[in-house]
Coordinates of N, CA and C in Angstrom, one line a residue:
F559 N 8.5 -14.2 6.1 CA 7.9 -15.0 4.6 C 7.3 -16.0 5.4
R560 N 7.6 -16.9 6.3 CA 6.9 -18.0 6.7 C 5.5 -17.9 7.1
T561 N 5.2 -16.7 8.0 CA 3.9 -16.3 8.1 C 3.4 -16.2 6.7
M562 N 3.9 -15.3 5.9 CA 3.1 -15.2 4.6 C 2.8 -16.3 3.6
D563 N 3.9 -17.3 3.9 CA 3.6 -18.3 3.1 C 2.3 -19.2 3.6
R564 N 2.8 -19.6 5.5 CA 1.2 -19.8 5.8 C -0.3 -19.4 5.5
Q565 N -0.2 -17.8 5.2 CA -1.3 -17.4 4.8 C -1.8 -17.5 3.8
N566 N -0.7 -17.5 2.8 CA -1.1 -17.8 1.4 C -1.4 -19.2 1.0
R567 N -0.8 -20.3 1.7 CA -1.2 -21.7 1.3 C -2.3 -22.0 2.4
A568 N -2.8 -21.2 3.2 CA -4.2 -21.5 3.4 C -5.5 -20.9 2.9
K569 N -5.1 -19.7 1.9 CA -5.9 -19.1 1.2 C -5.9 -19.9 -0.1
T570 N -5.0 -20.3 -0.6 CA -4.6 -20.6 -2.2 C -4.5 -22.3 -2.4
G571 N -4.2 -23.1 -1.0 CA -3.9 -24.4 -1.2 C -2.4 -24.5 -2.0
Q572 N -1.6 -23.7 -2.0 CA -0.4 -24.0 -2.8 C 0.5 -25.1 -2.1
N573 N 1.4 -25.5 -2.8 CA 2.4 -26.4 -2.5 C 3.4 -25.2 -1.5
T574 N 3.9 -25.7 -0.7 CA 5.0 -25.2 0.0 C 6.2 -25.3 -0.3
D575 N 6.8 -26.3 -1.3 CA 8.3 -26.4 -1.7 C 8.8 -24.9 -1.6
T576 N 10.0 -24.6 -1.3 CA 10.6 -23.2 -1.4 C 12.0 -23.3 -2.4
Q577 N 12.2 -22.6 -2.8 CA 13.3 -22.0 -3.7 C 14.3 -22.0 -2.8
P578 N 15.6 -22.9 -3.2 CA 16.9 -22.9 -2.6 C 17.4 -21.2 -2.0
H579 N 17.8 -21.2 -0.8 CA 18.2 -19.7 -0.4 C 19.7 -19.9 -0.1
I580 N 20.6 -20.3 -1.4 CA 21.9 -20.2 -1.2 C 22.5 -19.2 -2.1
D581 N 23.4 -18.6 -1.9 CA 24.0 -17.5 -2.7 C 24.6 -18.3 -3.7
V582 N 24.2 -17.6 -5.0 CA 24.9 -18.5 -5.9 C 26.4 -18.5 -6.5
Y583 N 26.8 -17.1 -5.7 CA 28.0 -17.1 -6.0 C 29.1 -17.6 -4.8
T584 N 28.8 -17.2 -3.8 CA 29.5 -17.8 -2.5 C 29.1 -18.9 -1.5
H585 N 27.9 -19.4 -2.1 CA 27.2 -20.7 -1.5 C 27.2 -20.5 0.2
K586 N 26.9 -19.2 0.4 CA 26.7 -18.9 2.0 C 25.4 -18.6 2.3
A587 N 24.7 -19.1 3.2 CA 22.9 -19.2 3.5 C 23.1 -17.6 4.0
E588 N 22.4 -16.9 3.4 CA 21.7 -15.2 3.6 C 21.0 -15.3 4.8
A589 N 20.9 -13.9 5.3 CA 20.1 -13.5 6.3 C 18.8 -13.7 6.0
D590 N 18.0 -14.2 6.9 CA 16.6 -13.9 7.1 C 15.9 -12.5 7.0
Y591 N 15.3 -12.2 6.0 CA 15.0 -10.7 6.4 C 13.2 -10.6 6.5
T592 N 12.8 -11.8 7.0 CA 11.2 -11.8 7.4 C 10.8 -10.7 8.4
A593 N 11.3 -10.3 9.5 CA 11.1 -9.2 10.2 C 11.0 -8.2 9.5
Y594 N 12.0 -7.6 8.6 CA 12.3 -6.5 7.9 C 11.1 -6.4 6.8
F595 N 10.8 -7.5 6.4 CA 9.3 -7.0 5.4 C 8.2 -6.9 6.1
E596 N 8.2 -7.6 7.2 CA 6.9 -7.2 8.1 C 6.8 -5.6 8.4
E597 N 8.1 -5.2 8.8 CA 8.0 -3.8 9.3 C 7.6 -2.8 7.8
C598 N 8.3 -3.4 6.6 CA 8.2 -2.5 5.5 C 6.8 -2.7 5.1
K599 N 6.2 -3.7 4.8 CA 4.8 -4.0 4.7 C 3.9 -3.0 5.3
R600 N 4.0 -2.7 6.8 CA 3.1 -2.0 7.4 C 3.1 -0.6 6.9
R601 N 4.2 -0.1 6.2 CA 4.3 1.4 5.7 C 4.0 1.5 4.3
I602 N 3.6 0.5 3.8 CA 3.2 0.6 2.2 C 1.9 2.1 1.8
A603 N 1.3 1.9 3.0 CA 0.1 3.0 2.6 C 0.9 4.3 2.6
E604 N 2.2 4.5 3.1 CA 2.6 5.9 3.3 C 3.4 6.3 2.0
T605 N 3.4 5.7 1.0 CA 3.7 6.1 -0.5 C 2.6 6.0 -1.4
E606 N 2.4 6.8 -2.3 CA 1.6 6.5 -3.5 C 2.4 6.3 -5.0
Y607 N 3.8 5.8 -4.5 CA 4.5 5.2 -5.7 C 4.4 3.8 -5.7
H608 N 3.2 3.5 -6.2 CA 2.8 1.9 -6.6 C 3.1 1.4 -7.8
R609 N 3.6 2.4 -9.1 CA 3.7 2.1 -10.1 C 2.8 1.6 -10.8
G610 N 1.5 2.0 -10.6 CA 0.1 1.6 -11.1 C -0.2 0.1 -10.6
L611 N 0.3 -0.3 -9.5 CA -0.2 -1.6 -8.9 C -1.1 -1.3 -7.7
S612 N -2.3 -2.1 -7.8 CA -3.3 -2.2 -6.6 C -2.6 -2.3 -5.2
L613 N -2.9 -2.0 -4.3 CA -2.8 -2.7 -2.9 C -2.8 -3.8 -2.8
E614 N -4.1 -4.4 -3.4 CA -4.1 -5.8 -3.0 C -3.0 -6.7 -3.7
T615 N -2.3 -6.4 -5.2 CA -1.2 -7.0 -5.6 C 0.0 -6.5 -4.8
L616 N 0.0 -5.7 -4.2 CA 1.3 -5.5 -3.4 C 1.2 -6.0 -2.0
E617 N 0.1 -6.5 -1.7 CA -0.1 -7.0 -0.2 C 0.3 -8.5 -0.6
R618 N -0.3 -9.0 -1.9 CA 0.0 -10.5 -2.2 C 1.5 -10.8 -2.5
H619 N 2.1 -9.9 -2.8 CA 3.5 -10.0 -3.1 C 4.5 -9.6 -1.8
Y620 N 4.1 -9.1 -1.0 CA 4.5 -8.7 0.6 C 5.3 -7.5 0.2
V621 N 4.9 -6.4 -1.0 CA 5.8 -5.2 -1.2 C 5.7 -4.3 0.3
G622 N 6.7 -3.7 0.3 CA 6.3 -2.6 1.6 C 7.3 -1.3 1.2
L623 N 7.7 -0.6 2.2 CA 8.1 0.8 2.0 C 9.3 0.7 3.0
D624 N 10.6 1.2 2.8 CA 11.4 1.5 3.7 C 11.9 3.1 3.6
T625 N 11.5 3.7 4.6 CA 11.6 5.4 4.6 C 13.0 5.9 4.8
A626 N 13.8 4.7 5.1 CA 15.3 5.2 5.4 C 16.2 4.1 5.0
F627 N 16.1 3.5 3.4 CA 17.0 2.6 3.1 C 18.4 3.0 2.9
K628 N 19.3 2.6 3.7 CA 20.5 2.5 3.4 C 21.3 1.8 2.5
T629 N 22.0 2.8 1.9 CA 22.7 2.1 0.4 C 24.1 3.0 0.2
K630 N 24.4 2.7 -1.2 CA 25.5 3.7 -1.6 C 25.1 3.9 -2.9
D631 N 25.2 5.3 -3.2 CA 24.9 5.8 -4.9 C 26.0 5.3 -5.8
H632 N 25.6 5.8 -7.1 CA 26.7 5.7 -7.9 C 28.0 5.9 -7.8
D633 N 28.3 6.9 -7.0 CA 29.7 7.6 -6.9 C 30.2 6.9 -5.6
G634 N 29.5 5.8 -4.9 CA 30.3 5.4 -4.0 C 29.7 5.8 -2.6
N635 N 29.1 7.0 -2.4 CA 28.4 7.8 -1.0 C 27.4 7.4 -0.3
F636 N 27.4 7.3 0.8 CA 26.3 6.5 1.5 C 25.2 7.6 1.2
A637 N 24.1 6.8 1.1 CA 22.6 7.4 0.7 C 21.6 6.9 1.2
T638 N 20.4 7.8 1.4 CA 19.4 7.2 2.3 C 18.2 7.5 1.3
W639 N 17.5 6.6 0.9 CA 16.4 6.5 0.0 C 15.1 6.1 0.8
R640 N 14.1 6.7 0.2 CA 12.5 6.0 0.4 C 12.6 5.1 -0.7
A641 N 12.6 4.0 -0.2 CA 12.4 2.6 -1.1 C 11.3 1.7 -1.0
L642 N 10.9 1.2 -2.2 CA 10.1 0.0 -2.2 C 11.0 -1.0 -1.9
I643 N 10.4 -2.0 -1.1 CA 11.0 -3.2 -0.8 C 10.1 -4.4 -1.3
I644 N 10.9 -5.0 -2.2 CA 10.0 -6.1 -3.0 C 10.8 -7.2 -2.5
P645 N 10.2 -8.3 -1.9 CA 10.7 -9.6 -1.6 C 10.9 -10.5 -2.8
T646 N 12.1 -11.2 -2.8 CA 11.9 -12.1 -4.0 C 12.2 -13.7 -3.2
G647 N 12.4 -13.6 -1.9 CA 12.6 -14.9 -0.9 C 12.9 -14.0 0.3
K648 N 12.6 -15.3 1.3 CA 12.9 -14.4 2.7 C 13.9 -14.1 2.9
R649 N 15.1 -14.4 2.1 CA 16.5 -14.0 2.1 C 17.1 -12.9 1.1
S650 N 16.2 -12.8 0.4 CA 16.6 -11.5 -0.5 C 15.6 -10.7 -0.7
F651 N 15.8 -9.4 -1.3 CA 14.8 -8.3 -1.7 C 15.4 -7.5 -2.9
T652 N 14.5 -6.7 -3.5 CA 15.0 -5.6 -4.4 C 14.9 -4.5 -3.7
A653 N 15.3 -3.4 -3.6 CA 15.0 -1.8 -3.2 C 14.7 -1.3 -4.5
R654 N 13.6 -0.6 -4.4 CA 13.4 0.4 -5.7 C 13.2 1.6 -4.9
N655 N 14.3 2.7 -5.6 CA 14.2 4.1 -4.8 C 13.0 4.9 -5.5
T656 N 12.1 5.6 -4.8 CA 11.2 6.1 -5.1 C 11.1 7.6 -5.6
A657 N 12.0 8.1 -5.5 CA 12.4 9.4 -5.9 C 12.2 9.5 -7.4
P658 N 11.6 10.5 -7.6 CA 11.4 10.8 -9.4 C 12.6 11.2 -10.0
D659 N 13.6 11.6 -9.7 CA 14.6 12.2 -10.1 C 16.0 11.2 -9.9
A660 N 15.4 10.2 -9.5 CA 16.8 9.2 -9.1 C 17.7 8.8 -10.6
H661 N 19.0 8.8 -10.2 CA 19.7 8.7 -11.3 C 19.7 7.1 -11.8
K662 N 19.8 6.9 -13.2 CA 19.5 5.2 -13.5 C 20.3 4.6 -12.6
K663 N 21.5 4.8 -12.4 CA 22.2 3.8 -11.8 C 21.7 3.8 -10.1
D664 N 21.0 4.7 -9.5 CA 20.4 4.6 -8.3 C 19.0 4.4 -8.2
R665 N 18.5 3.5 -9.0 CA 17.1 3.1 -8.8 C 16.7 1.9 -8.1
Y666 N 17.8 0.8 -8.4 CA 17.6 -0.4 -7.9 C 18.7 -0.7 -6.8
R667 N 18.8 -1.6 -6.0 CA 19.7 -2.2 -5.5 C 19.1 -3.6 -5.0
K668 N 19.9 -4.9 -4.9 CA 19.5 -6.2 -4.9 C 20.3 -6.3 -3.2
R669 N 19.8 -7.0 -2.6 CA 20.2 -7.7 -1.4 C 19.8 -9.2 -1.1
G670 N 20.8 -9.9 -0.7 CA 20.5 -11.4 -0.4 C 21.1 -12.2 -1.6
A671 N 20.7 -13.5 -1.7 CA 21.2 -14.2 -3.1 C 20.2 -14.1 -4.2
A672 N 20.5 -14.4 -5.3 CA 19.7 -14.1 -6.4 C 18.6 -15.0 -6.5
Q673 N 17.4 -14.4 -6.8 CA 16.0 -15.4 -6.7 C 15.4 -14.8 -7.7
I674 N 14.3 -15.7 -8.2 CA 13.5 -15.4 -9.1 C 11.9 -14.7 -8.5
F675 N 11.7 -14.0 -8.8 CA 10.4 -13.2 -8.3 C 9.4 -13.9 -8.9
A676 N 8.4 -14.6 -7.7 CA 7.2 -15.0 -8.2 C 7.3 -16.5 -8.7
Y677 N 8.4 -17.4 -8.0 CA 8.8 -18.6 -8.9 C 8.0 -19.5 -8.7
K678 N 6.9 -19.3 -7.7 CA 5.9 -20.3 -7.2 C 4.8 -20.5 -8.8
T679 N 5.0 -19.3 -9.2 CA 4.1 -19.4 -10.3 C 4.3 -20.6 -11.5
L680 N 5.6 -20.5 -11.5 CA 5.7 -21.8 -12.3 C 4.9 -23.0 -12.4
Q681 N 4.6 -23.1 -11.0 CA 3.8 -24.3 -10.6 C 2.2 -24.2 -10.3
T682 N 2.1 -23.2 -10.1 CA 0.5 -22.7 -9.9 C -0.2 -22.1 -11.0
A683 N 0.3 -21.7 -12.0 CA -0.4 -20.9 -13.0 C -1.1 -21.8 -13.7
S684 N -2.4 -21.0 -14.2 CA -3.4 -21.6 -14.9 C -3.6 -21.1 -16.5
K685 N -2.5 -20.4 -16.6 CA -2.6 -20.0 -18.0 C -1.0 -19.6 -18.4
P686 N -0.6 -19.4 -19.7 CA 0.7 -19.2 -19.9 C 1.3 -18.1 -19.0
I687 N 2.8 -18.0 -18.6 CA 3.4 -17.6 -17.9 C 4.6 -16.8 -18.9
F688 N 4.4 -15.5 -18.4 CA 5.4 -14.5 -19.1 C 6.8 -14.3 -18.1
V689 N 7.8 -14.4 -18.9 CA 9.3 -14.2 -18.1 C 9.6 -13.1 -18.5
V690 N 9.8 -12.1 -17.4 CA 10.3 -10.7 -17.6 C 11.6 -10.6 -17.0
E691 N 12.1 -9.4 -16.9 CA 13.2 -9.3 -16.2 C 12.9 -8.9 -14.7
G692 N 12.0 -7.8 -14.8 CA 11.7 -6.8 -13.4 C 10.8 -7.6 -12.5
E693 N 10.8 -7.5 -11.1 CA 9.7 -7.7 -10.4 C 8.5 -6.7 -10.4
I694 N 8.5 -5.7 -10.8 CA 7.3 -4.6 -11.0 C 6.8 -5.1 -12.3
D695 N 7.7 -5.5 -13.5 CA 6.8 -5.6 -14.7 C 6.1 -6.9 -14.4
A696 N 6.4 -8.2 -13.6 CA 5.7 -9.0 -13.4 C 4.5 -8.9 -12.8
M697 N 4.8 -7.9 -12.0 CA 3.3 -7.9 -11.0 C 2.2 -7.0 -11.8
S698 N 3.0 -6.2 -12.7 CA 2.2 -5.6 -13.7 C 1.3 -6.2 -14.4
I699 N 1.8 -7.4 -15.1 CA 1.4 -8.5 -15.8 C 0.2 -9.2 -15.0
E700 N 0.5 -9.5 -13.7 CA -0.5 -9.9 -12.7 C -1.5 -9.2 -12.6
E701 N -1.4 -7.7 -12.6 CA -2.5 -6.9 -12.2 C -3.6 -6.9 -13.5
A702 N -2.7 -7.1 -14.6 CA -3.5 -7.2 -16.0 C -4.3 -8.5 -16.1
G703 N -4.3 -9.4 -15.5 CA -5.0 -10.8 -15.5 C -4.0 -12.0 -15.7
G704 N -2.7 -11.8 -16.2 CA -1.7 -12.8 -16.6 C -1.2 -13.7 -15.4
A705 N -0.1 -14.2 -15.9 CA 1.0 -14.7 -14.9 C 2.2 -14.4 -15.3
A706 N 2.9 -14.0 -14.7 CA 4.3 -13.7 -14.8 C 5.3 -14.2 -13.5
I707 N 6.6 -14.2 -13.8 CA 8.0 -14.3 -13.3 C 8.8 -13.3 -13.5
G708 N 9.3 -12.9 -12.4 CA 10.5 -11.9 -12.6 C 12.1 -12.3 -12.4
L709 N 13.0 -12.2 -13.4 CA 14.2 -12.5 -13.4 C 15.1 -11.8 -12.2
G710 N 14.8 -10.5 -12.3 CA 15.3 -9.8 -11.5 C 16.6 -9.0 -12.2
S711 N 17.2 -10.1 -13.2 CA 18.3 -9.6 -13.8 C 18.4 -10.5 -15.1
Y712 N 19.0 -10.3 -15.9 CA 19.2 -11.2 -17.2 C 20.3 -12.3 -16.6
D713 N 21.3 -11.7 -15.4 CA 21.9 -12.9 -15.3 C 21.5 -14.1 -14.3
N714 N 20.1 -13.8 -14.2 CA 19.6 -15.2 -13.5 C 18.8 -15.8 -14.2
V715 N 19.3 -16.2 -15.6 CA 18.6 -16.9 -16.7 C 18.9 -18.2 -16.4
P716 N 20.2 -18.5 -15.8 CA 20.6 -20.1 -15.4 C 20.2 -20.6 -14.3
L717 N 19.7 -19.4 -13.4 CA 19.2 -19.9 -12.3 C 17.6 -20.5 -12.7
L718 N 17.0 -19.8 -13.6 CA 15.6 -19.9 -13.8 C 15.7 -21.6 -14.6
L719 N 16.6 -21.7 -15.5 CA 16.9 -23.0 -16.2 C 17.0 -24.0 -15.4
K720 N 17.8 -23.7 -14.1 CA 17.8 -24.9 -13.3 C 16.5 -25.5 -12.6
L721 N 15.7 -24.2 -12.4 CA 14.4 -24.2 -11.6 C 13.7 -25.2 -12.7
L722 N 13.7 -24.9 -14.0 CA 12.9 -25.7 -14.9 C 13.4 -27.0 -14.8
E723 N 14.6 -27.3 -15.0 CA 15.1 -28.6 -15.1 C 15.0 -29.7 -13.9
A724 N 14.4 -28.9 -12.6 CA 14.3 -29.6 -11.6 C 12.6 -29.9 -11.4
K725 N 11.9 -29.1 -12.0 CA 10.5 -29.4 -12.3 C 9.8 -28.5 -13.2
K726 N 9.1 -29.1 -14.5 CA 8.6 -28.8 -15.5 C 7.3 -27.6 -14.9
P727 N 7.2 -26.7 -15.5 CA 6.3 -25.5 -15.2 C 4.8 -26.0 -15.5
S728 N 4.0 -25.7 -14.8 CA 2.4 -26.2 -15.2 C 2.1 -25.5 -16.4
Q729 N 2.6 -24.6 -17.0 CA 2.1 -23.9 -18.4 C 3.1 -23.4 -18.9
P730 N 2.8 -23.4 -20.6 CA 4.2 -22.8 -21.1 C 4.4 -21.4 -20.7
L731 N 6.1 -21.2 -21.5 CA 6.4 -19.9 -20.8 C 6.2 -19.1 -22.2

């Protein structure tokens, strides 16, 4: 993410303040997934599972593909997915199972501390900001010309409120 942040700052002139990367439940620092994101990003063209998003939008958000994502299924058995990897910070991501017949409980997995997807939009947006639950939802709004952030889960509303308390957003939510 550091490389991506530097590249994005150079292109957009955005502020580099980062969202806290502390696990809100255990208060332990999480692993840095930067190298993993780089590896997955190189494989994004190996899938057509883009959910209607352009490669430009996927690139901007560092979305990639893990062809052998290891997890447990809803029954607790080990499973391997072809998964979109959607970074929410350098220490967190959402994995989206690309199998069309994936059981509802086996579509998403979170890794790392709770984070708000595209949280920098709160400070950089030049139009009203939509607050949505999913990361793909936020990218879809962006794809249509809007500005959005993704909570990742309704449980992350307190995290959003904490971010808003620390710094007022540039646009109405």
